[in-house]
Tab-separated table of C-alpha atoms and ligand atoms in Angstrom:
chain	number	residue	atom	x	y	z
A	136	MET	CA	-8.907	21.233	11.450
A	137	LYS	CA	-6.957	18.613	13.450
A	138	ARG	CA	-3.294	17.867	13.060
A	139	ILE	CA	-2.254	15.693	10.095
A	140	GLU	CA	-1.673	12.487	12.130
A	141	THR	CA	-5.109	12.660	13.623
A	142	THR	CA	-6.689	13.316	10.211
A	143	CYS	CA	-4.877	10.261	8.778
A	144	VAL	CA	-6.691	8.165	11.379
A	145	HIS	CA	-10.030	9.911	11.793
A	146	GLY	CA	-10.573	12.065	8.598
A	147	GLY	CA	-13.387	11.448	6.158
A	148	TYR	CA	-15.768	8.840	7.606
A	149	VAL	CA	-17.428	9.870	10.899
A	150	PRO	CA	-19.843	7.121	12.114
A	151	GLY	CA	-23.112	8.114	13.805
A	152	ASN	CA	-24.476	6.619	16.939
A	153	GLY	CA	-24.577	2.789	16.586
A	154	GLU	CA	-22.991	2.871	13.095
A	155	PRO	CA	-20.030	0.708	12.057
A	156	ARG	CA	-16.679	1.860	13.452
A	157	GLN	CA	-14.786	0.943	10.321
A	158	LEU	CA	-15.633	2.493	6.976
A	159	PRO	CA	-18.356	0.335	5.411
A	160	ILE	CA	-17.761	-0.943	1.852
A	161	ILE	CA	-20.947	-0.008	-0.034
A	162	GLN	CA	-20.706	-2.819	-2.553
A	163	SER	CA	-23.648	-1.640	-4.606
A	164	THR	CA	-23.721	-0.410	-8.168
A	165	THR	CA	-27.071	1.208	-7.749
A	166	PHE	CA	-29.213	3.160	-5.236
A	167	LYS	CA	-32.953	2.999	-4.603
A	168	TYR	CA	-35.427	5.955	-4.632
A	169	ASP	CA	-39.167	6.178	-3.834
A	170	THR	CA	-40.200	8.705	-6.474
A	171	SER	CA	-39.164	9.730	-9.942
A	172	GLU	CA	-38.939	13.335	-8.643
A	173	ASP	CA	-36.241	12.376	-6.116
A	174	MET	CA	-34.249	10.691	-8.982
A	175	ALA	CA	-34.781	13.657	-11.312
A	176	LYS	CA	-33.285	16.039	-8.827
A	177	LEU	CA	-30.035	14.004	-8.791
A	178	PHE	CA	-29.917	13.917	-12.586
A	179	ASP	CA	-30.330	17.717	-12.727
A	180	LEU	CA	-27.579	18.201	-10.100
A	181	GLU	CA	-30.394	19.911	-8.004
A	182	ALA	CA	-29.718	17.580	-5.036
A	183	SER	CA	-26.634	15.584	-4.083
A	184	GLY	CA	-26.940	11.834	-3.675
A	185	TYR	CA	-26.053	8.572	-5.166
A	186	PHE	CA	-27.605	6.792	-8.075
A	187	TYR	CA	-24.953	4.718	-9.908
A	188	SER	CA	-21.411	3.674	-8.790
A	189	ARG	CA	-19.911	4.570	-12.202
A	190	LEU	CA	-20.173	8.234	-10.991
A	191	GLN	CA	-20.019	8.228	-7.229
A	192	ASN	CA	-20.017	5.758	-4.332
A	193	PRO	CA	-20.305	6.572	-0.595
A	194	THR	CA	-17.200	4.549	0.346
A	195	ASN	CA	-15.105	6.363	-2.244
A	196	ASP	CA	-16.489	9.715	-1.186
A	197	ASN	CA	-15.562	9.137	2.483
A	198	VAL	CA	-12.019	8.320	1.463
A	199	ALA	CA	-11.770	11.266	-0.899
A	200	ALA	CA	-12.991	13.493	1.960
A	201	LYS	CA	-10.107	12.299	4.081
A	202	ILE	CA	-7.563	13.064	1.330
A	203	ALA	CA	-9.111	16.461	0.819
A	204	GLN	CA	-8.720	17.201	4.538
A	205	LEU	CA	-5.055	15.918	4.531
A	206	GLU	CA	-4.275	18.243	1.551
A	207	GLY	CA	-6.204	21.219	2.996
A	208	GLY	CA	-8.478	21.175	-0.128
A	209	ALA	CA	-12.140	22.009	-0.508
A	210	ALA	CA	-13.238	18.870	-2.487
A	211	ALA	CA	-11.802	15.657	-3.833
A	212	MET	CA	-12.588	12.547	-5.792
A	213	LEU	CA	-11.058	9.145	-6.276
A	214	THR	CA	-10.143	7.639	-9.609
A	215	SER	CA	-9.325	4.142	-10.760
A	216	SER	CA	-5.517	4.944	-11.063
A	217	GLY	CA	-3.056	7.707	-10.860
A	218	GLN	CA	-2.993	7.840	-14.658
A	219	ALA	CA	-6.794	8.529	-14.582
A	220	ALA	CA	-6.296	11.222	-11.922
A	221	ASN	CA	-3.805	13.125	-13.977
A	222	PHE	CA	-5.861	12.732	-17.140
A	223	PHE	CA	-9.074	13.923	-15.534
A	224	ALA	CA	-7.241	16.825	-13.740
A	225	VAL	CA	-5.929	18.180	-17.031
A	226	PHE	CA	-8.777	17.260	-19.352
A	227	ASN	CA	-11.341	18.843	-16.985
A	228	ILE	CA	-9.936	22.236	-18.032
A	229	ALA	CA	-7.875	21.639	-21.234
A	230	THR	CA	-9.448	20.110	-24.375
A	231	ALA	CA	-8.762	20.076	-28.119
A	232	GLY	CA	-7.013	23.310	-29.194
A	233	ASP	CA	-5.672	24.061	-25.656
A	234	HIS	CA	-2.148	24.103	-24.426
A	235	VAL	CA	-0.499	23.112	-21.091
A	236	VAL	CA	2.947	23.889	-19.631
A	237	ALA	CA	4.506	20.904	-17.802
A	238	SER	CA	7.750	20.175	-16.015
A	239	SER	CA	9.900	17.853	-18.166
A	240	THR	CA	11.046	15.574	-15.298
A	241	ILE	CA	7.639	13.931	-14.565
A	242	TYR	CA	6.667	10.242	-14.303
A	243	GLY	CA	7.208	8.387	-17.635
A	244	GLY	CA	3.541	7.306	-17.666
A	245	THR	CA	2.320	10.884	-17.309
A	246	TYR	CA	4.779	12.052	-19.950
A	247	ASN	CA	3.351	9.461	-22.372
A	248	LEU	CA	-0.257	10.458	-21.448
A	249	PHE	CA	0.569	14.120	-22.243
A	250	ALA	CA	3.079	13.922	-25.123
A	251	VAL	CA	1.397	11.078	-26.972
A	252	THR	CA	-2.208	10.307	-26.104
A	253	MET	CA	-3.444	13.735	-25.145
A	254	LYS	CA	-1.652	15.210	-28.122
A	255	LYS	CA	-3.775	12.863	-30.319
A	256	MET	CA	-6.749	14.433	-28.577
A	257	GLY	CA	-5.637	17.897	-29.646
A	258	VAL	CA	-4.069	19.093	-26.358
A	259	GLU	CA	-0.556	20.477	-26.909
A	260	PHE	CA	2.134	20.403	-24.073
A	261	THR	CA	5.362	22.418	-23.674
A	262	PHE	CA	7.802	20.782	-21.405
A	263	VAL	CA	10.219	23.009	-19.389
A	264	ALA	CA	13.090	22.002	-17.216
A	265	PRO	CA	12.071	22.214	-13.498
A	266	ASP	CA	15.051	24.380	-12.713
A	267	CYS	CA	14.369	26.812	-15.531
A	268	SER	CA	14.511	30.548	-14.921
A	269	GLU	CA	11.352	32.585	-14.387
A	270	GLU	CA	11.871	34.119	-17.849
A	271	GLU	CA	12.126	30.711	-19.495
A	272	LEU	CA	9.058	29.499	-17.669
A	273	ASN	CA	7.013	32.546	-18.686
A	274	ALA	CA	8.166	32.231	-22.254
A	275	ALA	CA	6.522	28.762	-22.377
A	276	PHE	CA	2.944	30.178	-22.101
A	277	LYS	CA	0.685	30.735	-25.084
A	278	PRO	CA	-2.714	32.512	-25.368
A	279	ASN	CA	-4.411	29.112	-25.249
A	280	THR	CA	-2.547	27.808	-22.147
A	281	LYS	CA	-4.942	26.461	-19.653
A	282	ALA	CA	-2.824	24.879	-16.893
A	283	VAL	CA	0.665	24.234	-15.437
A	284	PHE	CA	1.687	20.745	-14.246
A	285	GLY	CA	4.517	19.397	-12.167
A	286	GLU	CA	5.415	16.788	-9.500
A	287	THR	CA	6.495	17.797	-5.945
A	288	ILE	CA	9.221	15.094	-6.092
A	289	ALA	CA	9.753	13.763	-9.556
A	290	ASN	CA	9.463	10.044	-10.178
A	291	PRO	CA	12.069	8.641	-10.885
A	292	ALA	CA	14.457	11.711	-10.966
A	293	VAL	CA	13.756	12.388	-7.238
A	294	ILE	CA	14.298	16.113	-7.707
A	295	VAL	CA	12.204	18.659	-5.820
A	296	LEU	CA	9.988	21.259	-7.695
A	297	ASP	CA	10.023	24.941	-6.807
A	298	ILE	CA	6.299	24.999	-6.411
A	299	GLU	CA	6.119	28.683	-5.624
A	300	LYS	CA	7.946	29.619	-8.786
A	301	PHE	CA	5.506	27.472	-10.939
A	302	ALA	CA	2.474	28.818	-9.023
A	303	LYS	CA	3.567	32.406	-9.535
A	304	ALA	CA	3.944	31.884	-13.374
A	305	ALA	CA	0.628	29.997	-13.588
A	306	HIS	CA	-1.255	32.784	-11.771
A	307	ALA	CA	0.412	35.600	-13.659
A	308	HIS	CA	-1.091	33.916	-16.752
A	309	GLY	CA	-4.530	33.378	-15.203
A	310	VAL	CA	-4.365	29.516	-15.092
A	311	PRO	CA	-4.217	27.025	-12.191
A	312	LEU	CA	-1.211	24.927	-11.116
A	313	ILE	CA	-1.716	21.182	-10.908
A	314	ILE	CA	0.801	19.272	-8.670
A	315	ASP	CA	1.143	15.538	-8.533
A	316	ASN	CA	2.068	15.048	-4.841
A	317	THR	CA	2.439	11.204	-5.017
A	318	PHE	CA	5.950	10.917	-3.626
A	319	ALA	CA	5.883	13.609	-0.905
A	320	THR	CA	2.290	12.757	0.288
A	321	PRO	CA	0.497	15.452	2.308
A	322	VAL	CA	2.390	14.264	5.382
A	323	ASN	CA	5.591	15.834	3.990
A	324	CYS	CA	4.219	18.548	1.655
A	325	ARG	CA	0.908	20.203	1.143
A	326	PRO	CA	1.279	21.915	-2.273
A	327	ILE	CA	-1.902	24.104	-1.788
A	328	GLU	CA	-0.046	25.866	1.026
A	329	TRP	CA	2.612	26.884	-1.513
A	330	GLY	CA	0.111	28.081	-4.146
A	331	ALA	CA	-0.979	24.898	-6.053
A	332	ASP	CA	-4.647	24.913	-7.039
A	333	ILE	CA	-5.195	21.224	-7.785
A	334	VAL	CA	-3.295	18.300	-6.287
A	335	THR	CA	-3.280	14.738	-7.770
A	336	HIS	CA	-2.076	11.389	-6.420
A	337	SER	CA	-1.324	7.952	-7.461
A	338	THR	CA	-2.747	6.394	-4.294
A	339	THR	CA	-1.147	3.164	-5.579
A	340	LYS	CA	2.090	4.383	-3.953
A	341	TYR	CA	2.596	5.531	-0.322
A	342	MET	CA	-1.076	6.253	0.364
A	343	ASP	CA	-2.002	2.546	-0.046
A	344	GLY	CA	1.565	1.771	0.787
A	345	HIS	CA	1.275	-2.032	0.722
A	346	GLY	CA	1.196	-2.744	-2.959
A	347	SER	CA	-2.446	-3.847	-2.766
A	348	ALA	CA	-4.654	-1.432	-4.712
A	349	VAL	CA	-4.191	0.647	-7.797
A	350	GLY	CA	-5.891	4.056	-7.421
A	351	GLY	CA	-5.781	7.845	-7.857
A	352	ALA	CA	-7.181	10.957	-6.279
A	353	ILE	CA	-7.742	14.676	-7.316
A	354	VAL	CA	-8.052	17.344	-4.747
A	355	ASP	CA	-9.208	20.904	-5.591
A	356	SER	CA	-8.078	23.748	-3.338
A	357	GLY	CA	-11.270	25.673	-4.118
A	358	LYS	CA	-9.165	28.758	-4.450
A	359	PHE	CA	-8.959	29.309	-8.150
A	360	ASP	CA	-11.387	31.935	-9.420
A	361	TRP	CA	-12.683	30.350	-12.691
A	362	LEU	CA	-15.190	33.199	-13.361
A	363	ALA	CA	-12.399	35.771	-13.132
A	364	HIS	CA	-10.899	33.998	-16.204
A	365	ALA	CA	-14.222	32.885	-17.759
A	366	ASP	CA	-12.900	33.219	-21.381
A	367	LYS	CA	-10.244	30.606	-20.712
A	368	PHE	CA	-12.497	28.107	-19.037
A	369	PRO	CA	-15.801	27.796	-20.928
A	370	GLY	CA	-16.386	24.261	-19.656
A	371	LEU	CA	-16.745	25.686	-16.092
A	372	CYS	CA	-18.098	29.169	-16.911
A	373	GLU	CA	-20.588	28.462	-19.762
A	374	PRO	CA	-23.810	26.369	-19.715
A	375	ASP	CA	-23.546	22.592	-19.807
A	376	GLU	CA	-26.271	21.422	-22.185
A	377	SER	CA	-25.961	17.810	-20.853
A	378	TYR	CA	-27.251	19.227	-17.469
A	379	HIS	CA	-30.063	21.533	-18.721
A	380	GLY	CA	-27.543	24.488	-19.088
A	381	ILE	CA	-26.164	24.746	-15.540
A	382	VAL	CA	-22.955	26.775	-15.132
A	383	TYR	CA	-20.682	24.963	-12.774
A	384	ALA	CA	-18.681	27.920	-11.569
A	385	LYS	CA	-21.946	29.776	-10.738
A	386	LYS	CA	-23.973	26.905	-9.311
A	387	PHE	CA	-21.226	25.303	-7.161
A	388	GLY	CA	-18.825	28.216	-6.627
A	389	LYS	CA	-15.135	28.200	-6.422
A	390	GLU	CA	-15.106	25.359	-3.938
A	391	GLY	CA	-17.367	22.928	-5.775
A	392	ALA	CA	-17.276	23.689	-9.491
A	393	TYR	CA	-14.106	21.736	-10.596
A	394	ILE	CA	-14.701	18.472	-8.846
A	395	THR	CA	-18.476	18.561	-9.572
A	396	LYS	CA	-17.755	18.947	-13.267
A	397	ALA	CA	-15.072	16.235	-13.262
A	398	THR	CA	-17.551	13.833	-11.529
A	399	ALA	CA	-20.741	14.830	-13.447
A	400	GLN	CA	-19.102	14.892	-16.884
A	401	LEU	CA	-15.875	12.974	-16.963
A	402	MET	CA	-16.692	10.114	-14.536
A	403	ARG	CA	-20.134	9.928	-16.177
A	404	ASP	CA	-18.671	9.561	-19.660
A	405	LEU	CA	-15.350	7.871	-19.057
A	406	GLY	CA	-16.144	5.783	-15.979
A	407	SER	CA	-12.655	5.528	-14.483
A	408	ILE	CA	-14.096	5.013	-10.971
A	409	GLN	CA	-12.188	3.363	-8.124
A	410	SER	CA	-13.844	0.208	-6.812
A	411	PRO	CA	-15.252	0.662	-3.265
A	412	GLN	CA	-13.090	-2.425	-2.255
A	413	ASN	CA	-9.916	-0.633	-3.275
A	414	ALA	CA	-11.055	2.586	-1.579
A	415	PHE	CA	-11.490	0.584	1.648
A	416	ILE	CA	-7.893	-0.762	1.295
A	417	LEU	CA	-6.686	2.727	0.545
A	418	ASN	CA	-8.287	4.051	3.694
A	419	LEU	CA	-6.554	1.317	5.746
A	420	GLY	CA	-3.249	2.550	4.246
A	421	LEU	CA	-4.059	6.160	5.056
A	422	GLU	CA	-4.610	5.324	8.711
A	423	SER	CA	-0.816	4.593	9.056
A	424	LEU	CA	0.472	7.005	6.345
A	425	HIS	CA	2.067	9.481	8.815
A	426	VAL	CA	3.826	6.593	10.726
A	427	ARG	CA	5.113	4.892	7.605
A	428	MET	CA	6.320	8.179	5.923
A	429	GLN	CA	8.378	9.011	8.957
A	430	ARG	CA	10.083	5.589	8.937
A	431	HIS	CA	10.563	5.668	5.030
A	432	CYS	CA	12.321	9.031	5.382
A	433	GLU	CA	14.489	8.054	8.282
A	434	ASN	CA	15.554	4.811	6.516
A	435	ALA	CA	16.215	6.520	3.178
A	436	GLN	CA	18.313	9.228	4.808
A	437	LYS	CA	20.495	6.623	6.497
A	438	MET	CA	20.741	4.621	3.291
A	439	ALA	CA	21.694	7.695	1.301
A	440	GLU	CA	24.434	8.568	3.785
A	441	PHE	CA	25.685	4.925	3.670
A	442	LEU	CA	25.750	4.978	-0.106
A	443	HIS	CA	27.436	8.357	-0.232
A	444	GLY	CA	30.366	6.930	1.727
A	445	HIS	CA	30.792	3.582	-0.154
A	446	LYS	CA	33.815	3.295	-2.434
A	447	ASN	CA	31.930	1.641	-5.202
A	448	VAL	CA	29.310	4.366	-5.481
A	449	ALA	CA	29.867	7.246	-7.877
A	450	TRP	CA	26.943	9.497	-6.897
A	451	VAL	CA	23.685	9.509	-4.834
A	452	THR	CA	20.509	11.614	-5.603
A	453	TYR	CA	18.541	12.317	-2.439
A	454	CYS	CA	17.531	15.779	-1.347
A	455	GLY	CA	18.297	15.008	2.330
A	456	LEU	CA	21.982	14.960	1.474
A	457	LYS	CA	23.765	18.359	2.010
A	458	ASP	CA	25.564	18.218	-1.353
A	459	ASP	CA	22.476	17.302	-3.303
A	460	LYS	CA	21.404	19.837	-5.881
A	461	CYS	CA	17.885	19.917	-4.454
A	462	TYR	CA	18.966	20.185	-0.765
A	463	GLU	CA	17.820	23.803	-0.444
A	464	LEU	CA	14.491	23.211	-2.145
A	465	GLY	CA	14.068	20.173	0.096
A	466	GLN	CA	14.723	22.239	3.243
A	467	LYS	CA	12.042	24.656	2.081
A	468	TYR	CA	9.245	22.385	0.799
A	469	LEU	CA	9.954	19.091	2.714
A	470	LYS	CA	11.019	20.162	6.222
A	471	ASN	CA	10.075	16.795	7.772
A	472	GLY	CA	11.592	14.599	5.101
A	473	SER	CA	11.016	13.848	1.405
A	474	CYS	CA	10.182	10.204	0.631
A	475	GLY	CA	11.773	6.733	0.603
A	476	VAL	CA	12.929	6.717	-2.962
A	477	LEU	CA	16.507	7.525	-3.926
A	478	SER	CA	18.807	6.789	-6.835
A	479	PHE	CA	22.501	6.119	-7.025
A	480	GLY	CA	25.192	5.326	-9.616
A	481	VAL	CA	27.613	2.427	-9.342
A	482	LYS	CA	31.186	3.101	-10.380
A	483	GLY	CA	31.961	1.013	-13.429
A	484	GLY	CA	28.829	1.950	-15.499
A	485	ARG	CA	26.095	-0.295	-16.757
A	486	LYS	CA	28.090	-3.571	-16.379
A	487	ALA	CA	28.837	-2.858	-12.693
A	488	ALA	CA	25.233	-1.886	-12.017
A	489	GLU	CA	23.972	-5.123	-13.645
A	490	GLU	CA	26.453	-7.024	-11.408
A	491	VAL	CA	25.268	-5.381	-8.203
A	492	MET	CA	21.696	-6.068	-9.038
A	493	LYS	CA	22.505	-9.893	-9.120
A	494	HIS	CA	23.655	-9.801	-5.454
A	495	PHE	CA	20.658	-8.193	-3.677
A	496	LYS	CA	19.188	-10.857	-1.337
A	497	LEU	CA	16.594	-8.982	0.798
A	498	ILE	CA	15.752	-6.306	-1.653
A	499	PRO	CA	13.882	-7.701	-4.763
A	500	ILE	CA	13.711	-6.252	-8.229
A	501	GLU	CA	10.368	-4.549	-8.979
A	502	THR	CA	8.990	-1.833	-11.212
A	503	HIS	CA	6.919	-0.617	-8.267
A	504	VAL	CA	8.073	1.993	-5.685
A	505	ALA	CA	6.826	3.671	-2.531
A	506	ASP	CA	5.804	0.483	-0.712
A	507	ALA	CA	6.384	-0.801	2.870
A	508	ARG	CA	8.751	-3.381	1.364
A	509	SER	CA	11.995	-2.179	-0.078
A	510	CYS	CA	12.586	-2.815	-3.747
A	511	CYS	CA	14.979	-1.801	-6.474
A	512	LEU	CA	15.338	-1.522	-10.208
A	513	HIS	CA	18.103	-0.940	-12.811
A	514	PRO	CA	16.072	1.086	-15.439
A	515	ALA	CA	18.720	0.571	-18.175
A	516	SER	CA	18.139	-3.163	-18.138
A	517	ALA	CA	14.353	-3.059	-17.298
A	518	THR	CA	11.966	-0.175	-17.969
A	519	HIS	CA	14.380	1.623	-20.376
A	520	ARG	CA	16.116	-1.420	-21.961
A	521	GLN	CA	15.127	-0.479	-25.471
A	522	MET	CA	17.435	2.600	-25.293
A	523	ASN	CA	21.170	2.729	-25.927
A	524	ASP	CA	23.485	4.671	-23.609
A	525	GLU	CA	23.140	7.928	-25.585
A	526	GLU	CA	19.357	7.794	-25.473
A	527	LEU	CA	19.467	6.905	-21.775
A	528	LEU	CA	21.478	10.036	-21.014
A	529	ALA	CA	19.027	12.181	-23.049
A	530	ALA	CA	16.161	10.686	-20.964
A	531	GLY	CA	18.043	11.611	-17.770
A	532	VAL	CA	18.575	7.926	-16.847
A	533	LYS	CA	22.251	7.146	-16.523
A	534	PRO	CA	23.243	3.584	-17.544
A	535	GLU	CA	24.696	3.012	-14.036
A	536	LEU	CA	21.626	4.310	-12.169
A	537	ILE	CA	19.926	2.013	-9.689
A	538	ARG	CA	16.626	3.240	-8.171
A	539	LEU	CA	16.127	2.136	-4.577
A	540	SER	CA	12.722	2.396	-2.926
A	541	VAL	CA	13.563	2.215	0.770
A	542	GLY	CA	10.886	0.483	2.816
A	543	ILE	CA	10.061	0.342	6.534
A	544	GLU	CA	12.164	-2.688	7.516
A	545	ASN	CA	15.029	-2.510	9.968
A	546	ILE	CA	17.553	-0.131	8.266
A	547	ASP	CA	20.527	-2.213	9.458
A	548	ASP	CA	19.181	-5.194	7.588
A	549	LEU	CA	18.700	-3.067	4.398
A	550	ILE	CA	22.183	-1.570	4.618
A	551	GLU	CA	23.806	-4.967	5.160
A	552	ASP	CA	22.032	-6.249	2.019
A	553	VAL	CA	23.160	-3.209	-0.139
A	554	LYS	CA	26.671	-3.408	1.346
A	555	GLN	CA	27.283	-7.086	0.503
A	556	ALA	CA	25.948	-6.368	-3.016
A	557	LEU	CA	28.211	-3.480	-3.559
A	558	ASP	CA	31.217	-5.230	-1.936
A	559	ALA	CA	30.694	-8.130	-4.419
A	560	LEU	CA	32.069	-5.811	-7.122
A	561	ASN	CA	35.689	-6.455	-6.086
B	616	PLP	C1	2.874	5.804	-10.436
B	616	PLP	C2	2.680	7.227	-10.650
B	616	PLP	C3	1.629	7.681	-11.412
B	616	PLP	C4	0.645	6.778	-12.078
B	616	PLP	O1	-0.150	6.162	-11.207
B	616	PLP	P1	-0.874	4.736	-11.436
B	616	PLP	O2	-1.608	4.544	-10.109
B	616	PLP	O3	0.208	3.731	-11.654
B	616	PLP	O4	-1.760	4.833	-12.550
B	616	PLP	C5	1.464	9.063	-11.604
B	616	PLP	N1	2.336	9.887	-11.020
B	616	PLP	C6	3.364	9.522	-10.278
B	616	PLP	C7	4.314	10.502	-9.616
B	616	PLP	C8	3.573	8.164	-10.008
B	616	PLP	O5	4.631	7.736	-9.306
């Protein structure tokens, strides 16, 4: 395998002699066959090929192959959004009557998906603090636990997960670890190298990186031995009657079973496919991912250091700062940098934070993060505005917290903007 920068540019699509240099957008819902026998083989999963873009599309598969190479995985698929990726990743192995252990500091949308919507579907979740002890983590498992879930860098808490600790507990209980690697991206962390079995992405964030295309991805390491825990994973280890009784783990092996099942069953039935147009845009983003991530991290580090020294700033959360509580974990898992997102608290609480927000000139207010363009948000007056100060603290969102997604502009311009906004306080 080539180095990560080269894979960002060349991974996935490899044109043959005289074929288009750029990834073609196969804008076709359907694919043509000469005989019914050819088609029947596809429907029986006896041959691989395309028949309908609700399940699979060649443009998507080329981009998924690039992401699999970037993460060091065996197989991957694209989904219509990050939400769909995390839903498919869990639902592929945990259904009604099952249980999942998850880190408590995950993206709010994922928390809702797990604690509200999947709960209605009969999947139960236990949330554990990411910095819990091994004993506390092990105590969260039940006989019906089917997976463990966490985020490399939590959105929006920007804390770093001890992936090895979570992998060890998952494997001790015979279940896979699923890691949402959206904020770190494979440029800065490859969770599979630390023991994760399945990696998910909201490609909407850094991978696209230009705020252009909502999308998601799931990568399977191909390392988890489903058949060794066959009693826990009947969906992979027992016959699928909707495909003439094939057993995914036997027919497709460790490397192919998980993604084949997610495609053949979940994509077929739920249809959360990414459009080939969006996959094309995502691929353009991936070509510069390594260059952008480096600049995001350099800029965010300088911004964090500036904020840390400003008299109107009470605290800064960024694992690149030596006194950050995640500094050690950052040094271990994110040697080349973490991401461009940081949060800070303004002295003077909610009122002062609201005042600072009024003065940003270059940096606009957006709910989005992880984009080439810097943006900021005051959650207490936006995404979390229905909560009072007490509820905010319980949710880990202090009233004075401002989230800043540092882009790839010139850092001096960004710091000047933040400085004049902070200085406006007195
Ligand atoms: C945004 C985000 C998601 C959800 O992704 P969408 O593409 O918005 O559906 C999931 N996980 C993390 C860490 C995110 O930041």
